[in-house]
Amino acid sequence: MPIISSGASPAPSSSSCVPSWFCCSLTQSPMTGVGSLSAEAAEKLSKLQAAVAGLGQISDNEKSGFISLVSRYLSGEAQHIEWSKIQTPTDEVLVPYDSLAGPAEDIETTKKLLDKLVVLKLNGGLGTTMGCTGPKSVIEVRNGLTFLDLIVMQIESLNVKYGCNVPLLLMNSFNTHDDTLKIVEKYGNSKIQIHNFNQSQYPRLVVDDFMPLPSKGKTEKDGWYPPGHGDVFSALMNSGKLDAFLSQGKEYVFVANSDNLGAIVTPKTLADVKGGTLISYEGRVQLLEIAQVPDEHVNEFKSIEKFKIFNTNNLWLNLKAVKRLVDAQALKMEIIPNLKEVDGVKVVQLETAVGAAIRFFDNAIGVNVPRSRFLPVKATSDLLLVQSDLYTLADGFVTRNNMRANPANPSIELGPEFKKVATFLSRFKSIPSIIELDSLKVAGDVSFGAGIVLKGKVVVSANPGEKLEIPDGAVLENKVSGEGKSRCPLDPSSLGPTDATQKEDGPS
């Protein structure tokens, strides 16, 4: 668990706030009412409800949750936010990470706190965008270890060090559940309890007639969708896991994406312009996602001057508060319509985001954490970073190499030839040293030898139809290599350090 490795308190005391999105909430937020439906919308909903009732693949709880979500959508709850009402959060609700108290020196005190904790990882995503099959959490990240391996190692090291019992809870989707159950069998001898539950399975809606796609014969997986990680609250309740953990004396849950190796709010950079941000809105702290932003304000939303922080989707929640709010049906997060196309049919899926629940928890806070606490792996460019000497690995924790002087990570841009994990790995004999790298851009059919060092700003580009090989032991410092000439392979003598303004034209 990254909160321990970074020196923050492992769990809250009953009288203190948590280094997280949410503080301990002791009072219930008022239930948000659903707006009235027009006659046309009511008719749509009635026909949809009848069609959904006939879908045998999902539970009654899922049918009820889906109809409730659609009803809210038809009543206008998905409308864009009023831009003029947005205010910058105050210091009281956006707390600097450095201001948090460190962990207790007494191991027994820390053990008691950790024994109240559950770690929940969002495990519903597939690795298809990186060319992999199955859950994204089983992609190998470093030294042959997967995301899930590292998560298990992190929690196991806590349990061993403090003699505590922190369980791992995986929220799967119908896309990942079966595979995950098979995969976790290998952790049978680990000092960690692993639990699984599924988020909801909802039918996609056909845009033309607002009817469920599965009722039209599309009953396989393409006819369904998981409704975003905002579904975690109701899924926890419906699965029985929420009540089970409360009965065991658990009080807090740490929620994070399974692919964030840094796992809280962090300073925004140009790479994060589409990420959600914290705002004050009508007297409460709230999450603002790009899907809620009016078209005319999208560029303003992406500005790193006005919106300086973004949501990393790492949350600390009070389980008792979650239960009260779910029982009261008070967690009515903003609805995000997501348009898709399935075999030529235009469909819409209605989703919610877990971070949007912040406005329903009293005394909620955001913590502005350093960039080192956010290390997502969304593409092979991120994979290059975490596999390089820029990071070290110990007990499942991936931490920054203190030899790196620049606090920011290098900017990595790899061409489509590197998009899939398998082809990415095939293009490197070994991952280059990038401790002194500022930026790297690679385009075309390029491959890298072993023992390569990249420094400063480096651009490597192969001409169309030609292969460019960077030889073993090459040092590229402030280089633009491969422009205008064939490199098959590059001459190592052309790759020594040069002045930062000089372009490398290669061997004659």
Short mmCIF file of C-alpha atoms in Angstrom, two decimals:
data_model
loop_
_atom_site.label_atom_id
_atom_site.label_comp_id
_atom_site.label_asym_id
_atom_site.label_seq_id
_atom_site.Cartn_x
_atom_site.Cartn_y
_atom_site.Cartn_z
CA MET A 1 0.00 0.00 0.00
CA PRO A 2 1.57 3.23 -1.14
CA ILE A 3 0.30 5.24 1.79
CA ILE A 4 2.73 3.36 4.03
CA SER A 5 5.69 3.61 1.67
CA SER A 6 5.31 7.37 1.43
CA GLY A 7 5.15 7.94 5.16
CA ALA A 8 1.50 8.89 5.53
CA SER A 9 -0.69 7.56 8.30
CA PRO A 10 -1.86 4.05 7.36
CA ALA A 11 -5.42 4.61 8.51
CA PRO A 12 -7.41 7.28 10.32
CA SER A 13 -8.08 7.52 14.00
CA SER A 14 -11.67 8.14 15.01
CA SER A 15 -11.05 11.85 15.46
CA SER A 16 -8.85 12.67 12.49
CA CYS A 17 -9.26 13.18 8.79
CA VAL A 18 -7.85 10.68 6.34
CA PRO A 19 -5.09 11.48 3.79
CA SER A 20 -7.52 10.98 0.97
CA TRP A 21 -10.50 12.11 -0.95
CA PHE A 22 -12.90 11.54 1.92
CA CYS A 23 -12.87 12.24 5.63
CA CYS A 24 -14.81 10.22 8.15
CA SER A 25 -18.44 11.13 7.52
CA LEU A 26 -20.70 10.97 10.56
CA THR A 27 -23.86 12.56 9.20
CA GLN A 28 -26.04 11.67 6.29
CA SER A 29 -26.29 13.94 3.27
CA PRO A 30 -29.81 14.76 2.10
CA MET A 31 -31.19 12.54 -0.62
CA THR A 32 -31.23 14.13 -4.04
CA GLY A 33 -34.66 13.92 -5.60
CA VAL A 34 -35.29 12.85 -9.20
CA GLY A 35 -36.84 15.46 -11.43
CA SER A 36 -40.28 14.80 -12.92
CA LEU A 37 -40.45 13.05 -16.28
CA SER A 38 -42.17 14.42 -19.35
CA ALA A 39 -44.95 12.31 -20.86
CA GLU A 40 -42.61 11.21 -23.67
CA ALA A 41 -39.83 10.28 -21.24
CA ALA A 42 -42.26 8.41 -18.98
CA GLU A 43 -43.46 6.36 -21.95
CA LYS A 44 -39.87 5.57 -22.92
CA LEU A 45 -39.10 4.46 -19.39
CA SER A 46 -42.22 2.28 -19.19
CA LYS A 47 -41.36 0.43 -22.42
CA LEU A 48 -37.74 0.05 -21.33
CA GLN A 49 -38.75 -1.31 -17.92
CA ALA A 50 -40.92 -3.97 -19.55
CA ALA A 51 -38.06 -4.99 -21.87
CA VAL A 52 -35.50 -5.10 -19.05
CA ALA A 53 -37.82 -7.27 -16.93
CA GLY A 54 -37.46 -9.97 -19.56
CA LEU A 55 -33.65 -10.05 -19.48
CA GLY A 56 -32.70 -13.20 -17.62
CA GLN A 57 -28.94 -12.64 -17.61
CA ILE A 58 -28.95 -10.08 -14.79
CA SER A 59 -30.27 -9.97 -11.23
CA ASP A 60 -33.28 -8.06 -9.93
CA ASN A 61 -30.90 -5.68 -8.13
CA GLU A 62 -29.15 -4.93 -11.43
CA LYS A 63 -32.46 -4.39 -13.21
CA SER A 64 -33.64 -2.02 -10.48
CA GLY A 65 -30.34 -0.11 -10.45
CA PHE A 66 -30.36 0.25 -14.21
CA ILE A 67 -33.93 1.55 -14.38
CA SER A 68 -33.16 4.01 -11.57
CA LEU A 69 -30.11 5.28 -13.48
CA VAL A 70 -32.09 5.69 -16.70
CA SER A 71 -34.91 7.44 -14.85
CA ARG A 72 -32.46 9.96 -13.44
CA TYR A 73 -30.97 10.45 -16.90
CA LEU A 74 -34.37 11.07 -18.52
CA SER A 75 -35.26 13.55 -15.75
CA GLY A 76 -32.32 15.72 -16.77
CA GLU A 77 -29.76 14.86 -14.10
CA ALA A 78 -27.07 14.40 -16.76
CA GLN A 79 -27.23 18.05 -17.79
CA HIS A 80 -24.01 20.06 -17.88
CA ILE A 81 -22.89 21.97 -14.85
CA GLU A 82 -23.52 25.73 -14.59
CA TRP A 83 -20.07 27.12 -15.34
CA SER A 84 -20.60 30.44 -13.58
CA LYS A 85 -21.13 28.67 -10.23
CA ILE A 86 -17.73 26.97 -10.22
CA GLN A 87 -15.30 28.15 -7.54
CA THR A 88 -11.75 27.16 -6.61
CA PRO A 89 -11.61 24.85 -3.55
CA THR A 90 -10.31 26.42 -0.35
CA ASP A 91 -7.30 25.21 1.62
CA GLU A 92 -9.70 23.61 4.11
CA VAL A 93 -10.90 21.06 1.53
CA LEU A 94 -7.71 20.72 -0.56
CA VAL A 95 -4.98 19.84 1.91
CA PRO A 96 -1.25 19.68 1.08
CA TYR A 97 0.15 16.18 1.47
CA ASP A 98 3.16 17.44 3.43
CA SER A 99 0.87 18.82 6.15
CA LEU A 100 -0.41 15.35 7.10
CA ALA A 101 0.85 13.67 10.24
CA GLY A 102 3.24 10.77 9.79
CA PRO A 103 2.55 7.19 10.93
CA ALA A 104 2.57 6.32 14.59
CA GLU A 105 5.94 5.20 15.95
CA ASP A 106 4.24 2.53 18.04
CA ILE A 107 3.87 -0.59 15.87
CA GLU A 108 0.94 -1.86 17.95
CA THR A 109 -1.00 1.36 17.31
CA THR A 110 -0.33 1.05 13.58
CA LYS A 111 -1.41 -2.61 13.65
CA LYS A 112 -4.75 -1.70 15.27
CA LEU A 113 -5.41 0.89 12.58
CA LEU A 114 -4.43 -1.43 9.75
CA ASP A 115 -6.71 -4.15 11.14
CA LYS A 116 -9.62 -1.78 10.40
CA LEU A 117 -8.61 -1.40 6.75
CA VAL A 118 -9.69 -3.03 3.48
CA VAL A 119 -7.87 -2.40 0.18
CA LEU A 120 -10.20 -2.37 -2.81
CA LYS A 121 -8.78 -2.44 -6.33
CA LEU A 122 -10.90 -1.62 -9.38
CA ASN A 123 -10.26 -4.63 -11.61
CA GLY A 124 -12.94 -4.39 -14.28
CA GLY A 125 -10.78 -3.24 -17.20
CA LEU A 126 -9.35 -5.35 -20.01
CA GLY A 127 -5.86 -4.99 -21.49
CA THR A 128 -7.13 -4.78 -25.07
CA THR A 129 -5.86 -1.25 -25.72
CA MET A 130 -2.33 -2.53 -25.07
CA GLY A 131 -2.82 -5.61 -27.23
CA CYS A 132 -3.44 -8.04 -24.36
CA THR A 133 -6.30 -10.38 -23.58
CA GLY A 134 -7.90 -10.79 -20.17
CA PRO A 135 -7.81 -8.41 -17.19
CA LYS A 136 -5.41 -5.49 -17.47
CA SER A 137 -4.14 -6.28 -13.97
CA VAL A 138 -2.31 -9.37 -15.27
CA ILE A 139 -0.10 -7.45 -17.70
CA GLU A 140 3.56 -7.92 -16.74
CA VAL A 141 4.91 -4.63 -15.46
CA ARG A 142 8.42 -5.28 -14.19
CA ASN A 143 10.72 -8.24 -13.58
CA GLY A 144 8.02 -10.61 -14.82
CA LEU A 145 5.57 -9.37 -12.17
CA THR A 146 2.03 -8.24 -13.02
CA PHE A 147 0.00 -5.38 -11.53
CA LEU A 148 -1.82 -7.95 -9.41
CA ASP A 149 1.43 -9.57 -8.26
CA LEU A 150 2.69 -6.18 -7.05
CA ILE A 151 -0.59 -5.38 -5.28
CA VAL A 152 -0.50 -8.71 -3.44
CA MET A 153 3.18 -8.20 -2.52
CA GLN A 154 2.44 -4.71 -1.14
CA ILE A 155 -0.37 -5.84 1.13
CA GLU A 156 1.42 -9.03 2.14
CA SER A 157 4.47 -7.01 3.23
CA LEU A 158 2.20 -4.87 5.44
CA ASN A 159 0.57 -7.90 7.00
CA VAL A 160 3.94 -9.49 7.73
CA LYS A 161 5.60 -6.33 9.03
CA TYR A 162 2.79 -5.32 11.41
CA GLY A 163 1.16 -8.68 12.10
CA CYS A 164 -2.13 -7.28 10.83
CA ASN A 165 -4.89 -8.57 8.56
CA VAL A 166 -5.47 -6.22 5.63
CA PRO A 167 -7.57 -8.05 3.01
CA LEU A 168 -7.57 -7.37 -0.74
CA LEU A 169 -10.95 -6.87 -2.37
CA LEU A 170 -11.16 -6.96 -6.18
CA MET A 171 -14.10 -5.37 -7.97
CA ASN A 172 -14.30 -7.25 -11.25
CA SER A 173 -16.60 -6.78 -14.21
CA PHE A 174 -18.34 -9.52 -16.16
CA ASN A 175 -15.43 -9.15 -18.59
CA THR A 176 -12.76 -10.00 -16.01
CA HIS A 177 -14.46 -12.06 -13.29
CA ASP A 178 -13.89 -15.62 -14.54
CA ASP A 179 -10.26 -15.02 -15.48
CA THR A 180 -9.54 -13.28 -12.18
CA LEU A 181 -10.93 -16.17 -10.12
CA LYS A 182 -8.50 -18.52 -11.87
CA ILE A 183 -5.55 -16.15 -11.55
CA VAL A 184 -5.88 -15.49 -7.80
CA GLU A 185 -5.61 -19.22 -7.07
CA LYS A 186 -1.82 -18.86 -7.31
CA TYR A 187 -1.85 -16.64 -4.22
CA GLY A 188 -3.31 -19.41 -2.06
CA ASN A 189 -0.22 -19.56 0.16
CA SER A 190 0.15 -15.78 0.51
CA LYS A 191 -0.38 -14.05 3.84
CA ILE A 192 -3.37 -12.18 2.52
CA GLN A 193 -7.09 -12.81 2.17
CA ILE A 194 -8.36 -12.08 -1.36
CA HIS A 195 -12.07 -11.45 -1.99
CA ASN A 196 -13.86 -10.90 -5.30
CA PHE A 197 -17.15 -9.31 -6.24
CA ASN A 198 -18.67 -8.08 -9.49
CA GLN A 199 -19.80 -4.62 -10.42
CA SER A 200 -23.19 -4.44 -12.11
CA GLN A 201 -23.93 -5.61 -15.63
CA TYR A 202 -26.24 -3.24 -17.51
CA PRO A 203 -27.68 -3.46 -21.05
CA ARG A 204 -26.53 -0.98 -23.67
CA LEU A 205 -29.33 1.21 -25.00
CA VAL A 206 -30.01 1.54 -28.72
CA VAL A 207 -30.05 5.24 -29.54
CA ASP A 208 -32.81 5.03 -32.17
CA ASP A 209 -35.53 3.58 -29.94
CA PHE A 210 -34.02 3.62 -26.43
CA MET A 211 -34.45 -0.12 -26.01
CA PRO A 212 -31.89 -2.56 -24.53
CA LEU A 213 -29.54 -4.05 -27.11
CA PRO A 214 -29.79 -7.59 -25.63
CA SER A 215 -33.57 -7.59 -26.23
CA LYS A 216 -32.78 -7.34 -29.93
CA GLY A 217 -30.84 -10.60 -29.91
CA LYS A 218 -27.44 -9.15 -28.96
CA THR A 219 -27.14 -11.26 -25.82
CA GLU A 220 -23.37 -11.82 -25.86
CA LYS A 221 -20.94 -9.52 -24.05
CA ASP A 222 -21.16 -6.74 -26.65
CA GLY A 223 -24.76 -6.16 -25.60
CA TRP A 224 -23.77 -5.23 -22.05
CA TYR A 225 -21.50 -2.83 -20.18
CA PRO A 226 -20.17 -2.23 -16.64
CA PRO A 227 -21.58 1.16 -15.57
CA GLY A 228 -18.35 2.83 -14.44
CA HIS A 229 -16.57 2.61 -11.09
CA GLY A 230 -19.24 4.79 -9.46
CA ASP A 231 -21.16 1.52 -9.24
CA VAL A 232 -18.77 0.33 -6.50
CA PHE A 233 -21.06 1.49 -3.68
CA SER A 234 -24.20 -0.38 -4.71
CA ALA A 235 -22.16 -3.38 -5.90
CA LEU A 236 -20.45 -3.59 -2.49
CA MET A 237 -23.84 -3.62 -0.80
CA ASN A 238 -25.53 -6.03 -3.22
CA SER A 239 -22.61 -8.48 -3.00
CA GLY A 240 -22.87 -8.67 0.79
CA LYS A 241 -19.21 -7.62 1.13
CA LEU A 242 -20.00 -4.28 2.78
CA ASP A 243 -22.00 -5.83 5.63
CA ALA A 244 -19.49 -8.69 5.96
CA PHE A 245 -16.51 -6.38 6.45
CA LEU A 246 -18.40 -4.16 8.87
CA SER A 247 -19.30 -7.22 10.94
CA GLN A 248 -15.56 -8.06 11.07
CA GLY A 249 -14.74 -4.65 12.55
CA LYS A 250 -13.43 -3.10 9.35
CA GLU A 251 -14.02 0.66 9.22
CA TYR A 252 -12.11 2.04 6.25
CA VAL A 253 -11.55 1.13 2.63
CA PHE A 254 -8.80 2.37 0.33
CA VAL A 255 -9.98 2.38 -3.31
CA ALA A 256 -7.61 2.65 -6.28
CA ASN A 257 -7.26 1.60 -9.90
CA SER A 258 -5.34 -1.64 -10.31
CA ASP A 259 -3.00 -0.02 -12.86
CA ASN A 260 -1.83 2.88 -10.68
CA LEU A 261 1.54 1.79 -9.30
CA GLY A 262 2.04 5.05 -7.42
CA ALA A 263 -1.19 4.95 -5.63
CA ILE A 264 -5.19 10.83 -4.07
CA VAL A 265 -5.28 14.42 -6.00
CA THR A 266 -2.00 15.56 -7.58
CA PRO A 267 -0.66 18.65 -9.42
CA LYS A 268 -1.88 18.80 -12.99
CA THR A 269 0.44 18.68 -16.00
CA LEU A 270 -0.19 18.92 -19.73
CA ALA A 271 -0.46 15.11 -19.80
CA ASP A 272 -3.46 15.28 -17.44
CA VAL A 273 -5.67 17.84 -19.17
CA LYS A 274 -8.59 15.43 -19.57
CA GLY A 275 -8.55 14.24 -15.95
CA GLY A 276 -11.29 15.24 -13.52
CA THR A 277 -10.63 18.09 -11.10
CA LEU A 278 -11.91 19.23 -7.70
CA ILE A 279 -14.13 22.31 -7.52
CA SER A 280 -16.38 24.04 -5.02
CA TYR A 281 -19.96 24.10 -6.30
CA GLU A 282 -22.98 25.44 -4.47
CA GLY A 283 -21.21 25.20 -1.13
CA ARG A 284 -19.83 21.66 -1.45
CA VAL A 285 -16.63 20.15 -2.80
CA GLN A 286 -17.31 18.30 -6.04
CA LEU A 287 -15.56 16.39 -8.82
CA LEU A 288 -15.77 17.91 -12.29
CA GLU A 289 -15.22 15.56 -15.23
CA ILE A 290 -14.60 16.69 -18.81
CA ALA A 291 -17.86 15.03 -19.93
CA GLN A 292 -19.79 17.54 -17.78
CA VAL A 293 -18.08 20.59 -19.27
CA PRO A 294 -19.99 22.68 -21.85
CA ASP A 295 -18.28 22.62 -25.27
CA GLU A 296 -17.43 26.31 -25.11
CA HIS A 297 -15.48 25.80 -21.86
CA VAL A 298 -13.51 22.64 -22.72
CA ASN A 299 -10.28 24.52 -23.46
CA GLU A 300 -10.63 26.42 -20.20
CA PHE A 301 -11.14 23.12 -18.35
CA LYS A 302 -7.93 21.76 -19.86
CA SER A 303 -5.96 24.79 -18.68
CA ILE A 304 -3.34 24.01 -16.06
CA GLU A 305 -3.54 27.61 -14.89
CA LYS A 306 -7.20 27.71 -13.78
CA PHE A 307 -7.55 24.02 -12.84
CA LYS A 308 -4.26 23.11 -11.23
CA ILE A 309 -5.06 19.66 -9.81
CA PHE A 310 -6.70 16.51 -11.13
CA ASN A 311 -8.27 13.37 -9.70
CA THR A 312 -6.04 10.29 -9.53
CA ASN A 313 -8.99 8.13 -8.40
CA ASN A 314 -7.43 7.05 -5.11
CA LEU A 315 -9.97 7.27 -2.31
CA TRP A 316 -10.21 6.66 1.44
CA LEU A 317 -13.76 5.97 2.58
CA ASN A 318 -15.51 5.38 5.89
CA LEU A 319 -17.42 2.09 5.48
CA LYS A 320 -20.12 3.07 7.98
CA ALA A 321 -20.74 6.28 6.06
CA VAL A 322 -20.91 4.33 2.79
CA LYS A 323 -23.54 2.00 4.24
CA ARG A 324 -25.67 4.90 5.54
CA LEU A 325 -25.58 6.67 2.20
CA VAL A 326 -26.32 3.54 0.17
CA ASP A 327 -29.20 2.59 2.48
CA ALA A 328 -30.62 6.09 2.01
CA GLN A 329 -30.13 5.89 -1.79
CA ALA A 330 -28.34 9.21 -1.45
CA LEU A 331 -25.34 8.53 -3.72
CA LYS A 332 -26.70 9.98 -6.93
CA MET A 333 -23.53 10.85 -8.80
CA GLU A 334 -23.54 12.81 -12.04
CA ILE A 335 -24.44 10.64 -15.04
CA ILE A 336 -21.97 10.42 -17.91
CA PRO A 337 -23.55 9.33 -21.24
CA ASN A 338 -21.02 7.37 -23.29
CA LEU A 339 -21.85 6.88 -26.96
CA LYS A 340 -20.60 3.70 -28.65
CA GLU A 341 -21.21 1.69 -31.80
CA VAL A 342 -21.73 -2.08 -31.79
CA ASP A 343 -21.79 -3.80 -35.21
CA GLY A 344 -23.00 -0.59 -36.83
CA VAL A 345 -25.68 0.07 -34.21
CA LYS A 346 -25.36 3.32 -32.25
CA VAL A 347 -25.78 2.73 -28.53
CA VAL A 348 -25.43 4.74 -25.33
CA GLN A 349 -24.25 3.53 -21.94
CA LEU A 350 -24.87 5.56 -18.80
CA GLU A 351 -21.97 5.63 -16.35
CA THR A 352 -20.95 7.23 -13.07
CA ALA A 353 -17.55 7.95 -11.50
CA VAL A 354 -16.68 6.95 -7.93
CA GLY A 355 -14.93 10.25 -7.18
CA ALA A 356 -18.14 12.16 -7.92
CA ALA A 357 -19.56 10.79 -4.65
CA ILE A 358 -17.35 13.22 -2.72
CA ARG A 359 -20.12 15.83 -2.54
CA PHE A 360 -22.38 13.48 -0.57
CA PHE A 361 -19.86 12.93 2.25
CA ASP A 362 -19.77 15.58 4.95
CA ASN A 363 -16.30 16.84 5.90
CA ALA A 364 -14.83 15.44 2.67
CA ILE A 365 -11.35 16.64 1.72
CA GLY A 366 -8.91 16.26 -1.15
CA VAL A 367 -5.19 15.83 -0.61
CA ASN A 368 -2.78 17.42 -3.06
CA VAL A 369 -0.09 14.75 -3.32
CA PRO A 370 3.28 14.80 -5.11
CA ARG A 371 3.51 13.40 -8.59
CA SER A 372 5.34 10.35 -7.27
CA ARG A 373 2.05 9.15 -5.76
CA PHE A 374 0.49 8.84 -9.22
CA LEU A 375 2.03 6.29 -11.55
CA PRO A 376 -0.64 4.90 -13.91
CA VAL A 377 0.21 2.52 -16.73
CA LYS A 378 -2.28 3.28 -19.50
CA ALA A 379 0.03 2.73 -22.48
CA THR A 380 3.40 1.23 -23.38
CA SER A 381 5.01 4.65 -22.96
CA ASP A 382 4.13 4.39 -19.26
CA LEU A 383 5.43 0.82 -19.25
CA LEU A 384 8.80 2.05 -20.50
CA LEU A 385 9.00 4.42 -17.53
CA VAL A 386 8.28 1.83 -14.84
CA GLN A 387 10.54 -0.82 -16.42
CA SER A 388 13.48 1.56 -16.64
CA ASP A 389 16.13 2.55 -14.09
CA LEU A 390 13.98 5.57 -13.26
CA TYR A 391 12.21 3.31 -10.74
CA THR A 392 13.21 0.65 -8.25
CA LEU A 393 11.13 -2.24 -6.94
CA ALA A 394 11.02 -3.53 -3.36
CA ASP A 395 8.22 -5.47 -1.59
CA GLY A 396 5.87 -4.69 -4.46
CA PHE A 397 6.40 -0.93 -4.20
CA VAL A 398 7.64 0.89 -7.29
CA THR A 399 9.50 4.03 -6.17
CA ARG A 400 11.42 6.78 -7.92
CA ASN A 401 15.19 6.42 -8.19
CA ASN A 402 16.71 9.18 -6.03
CA MET A 403 19.45 9.60 -8.64
CA ARG A 404 16.92 11.45 -10.80
CA ALA A 405 17.45 15.19 -10.24
CA ASN A 406 14.39 16.39 -12.19
CA PRO A 407 11.22 15.95 -10.08
CA ALA A 408 9.14 15.44 -13.24
CA ASN A 409 9.14 12.26 -15.26
CA PRO A 410 10.41 12.34 -18.85
CA SER A 411 7.84 12.83 -21.57
CA ILE A 412 7.62 9.61 -23.63
CA GLU A 413 5.90 9.44 -27.04
CA LEU A 414 6.07 6.13 -28.87
CA GLY A 415 4.69 5.49 -32.35
CA PRO A 416 1.93 2.95 -33.17
CA GLU A 417 4.59 0.29 -33.79
CA PHE A 418 5.04 0.20 -29.99
CA LYS A 419 1.34 0.21 -29.01
CA LYS A 420 0.97 -3.47 -28.12
CA VAL A 421 2.92 -4.88 -25.21
CA ALA A 422 4.32 -7.80 -27.22
CA THR A 423 5.66 -5.62 -30.04
CA PHE A 424 6.90 -3.04 -27.53
CA LEU A 425 8.97 -5.67 -25.74
CA SER A 426 10.28 -7.11 -29.01
CA ARG A 427 11.77 -3.72 -29.94
CA PHE A 428 14.02 -3.51 -26.85
CA LYS A 429 16.86 -5.89 -26.07
CA SER A 430 16.83 -4.12 -22.74
CA ILE A 431 15.09 -0.97 -21.52
CA PRO A 432 17.40 2.07 -21.94
CA SER A 433 18.71 4.10 -19.02
CA ILE A 434 16.56 7.26 -18.80
CA ILE A 435 17.55 8.82 -15.47
CA GLU A 436 18.81 11.93 -17.30
CA LEU A 437 16.18 11.93 -20.05
CA ASP A 438 13.86 14.93 -20.52
CA SER A 439 11.83 13.70 -23.46
CA LEU A 440 11.77 10.89 -26.00
CA LYS A 441 9.87 10.68 -29.26
CA VAL A 442 10.09 7.53 -31.40
CA ALA A 443 8.44 7.15 -34.81
CA GLY A 444 8.55 4.37 -37.37
CA ASP A 445 10.17 0.93 -37.43
CA VAL A 446 12.76 1.46 -34.69
CA SER A 447 14.42 -1.08 -32.40
CA PHE A 448 16.83 -0.59 -29.49
CA GLY A 449 19.85 -2.66 -28.52
CA ALA A 450 21.10 -3.42 -25.02
CA GLY A 451 22.78 -0.99 -22.63
CA ILE A 452 21.55 2.18 -24.34
CA VAL A 453 21.57 5.51 -22.46
CA LEU A 454 19.16 8.33 -23.33
CA LYS A 455 19.79 11.88 -22.06
CA GLY A 456 18.19 15.27 -22.59
CA LYS A 457 15.78 15.56 -25.51
CA VAL A 458 15.92 12.65 -27.91
CA VAL A 459 14.00 12.07 -31.16
CA VAL A 460 14.43 8.83 -33.10
CA SER A 461 12.61 8.52 -36.41
CA ALA A 462 12.81 5.88 -39.14
CA ASN A 463 11.95 6.73 -42.73
CA PRO A 464 8.82 5.02 -44.12
CA GLY A 465 9.60 1.50 -45.30
CA GLU A 466 13.00 1.42 -43.57
CA LYS A 467 14.18 -0.13 -40.32
CA LEU A 468 16.25 1.82 -37.83
CA GLU A 469 18.33 -0.04 -35.22
CA ILE A 470 19.98 1.71 -32.30
CA PRO A 471 23.07 -0.40 -31.52
CA ASP A 472 24.13 -1.85 -28.17
CA GLY A 473 25.80 0.62 -25.83
CA ALA A 474 24.76 3.74 -27.73
CA VAL A 475 24.48 7.04 -25.84
CA LEU A 476 21.95 9.49 -27.29
CA GLU A 477 22.08 12.92 -25.71
CA ASN A 478 20.02 15.78 -27.17
CA LYS A 479 19.79 13.91 -30.48
CA VAL A 480 17.52 13.92 -33.48
CA SER A 481 18.43 10.64 -35.17
CA GLY A 482 17.31 9.05 -38.40
CA GLU A 483 16.09 12.11 -40.30
CA GLY A 484 16.50 11.94 -44.05
CA LYS A 485 18.79 8.92 -44.16
CA SER A 486 18.47 5.19 -43.84
CA ARG A 487 19.80 3.74 -40.57
CA CYS A 488 20.24 -0.01 -40.86
CA PRO A 489 21.75 -0.01 -38.26
CA LEU A 490 23.03 3.31 -36.92
CA ASP A 491 26.77 3.73 -36.63
CA PRO A 492 27.59 3.75 -32.87
CA SER A 493 30.31 6.33 -33.48
CA SER A 494 27.63 8.84 -34.49
CA LEU A 495 25.81 8.57 -31.19
CA GLY A 496 28.10 10.17 -28.63
CA PRO A 497 27.12 13.23 -26.57
CA THR A 498 26.79 16.49 -28.51
CA ASP A 499 25.79 20.06 -27.83
CA ALA A 500 22.12 20.41 -26.96
CA THR A 501 21.39 22.47 -30.07
CA GLN A 502 23.10 20.15 -32.52
CA LYS A 503 21.16 17.63 -34.62
CA GLU A 504 22.72 14.30 -35.42
CA ASP A 505 22.77 13.75 -39.19
CA GLY A 506 24.25 10.27 -38.86
CA PRO A 507 27.07 8.56 -40.68
CA SER A 508 27.95 9.66 -44.19
#
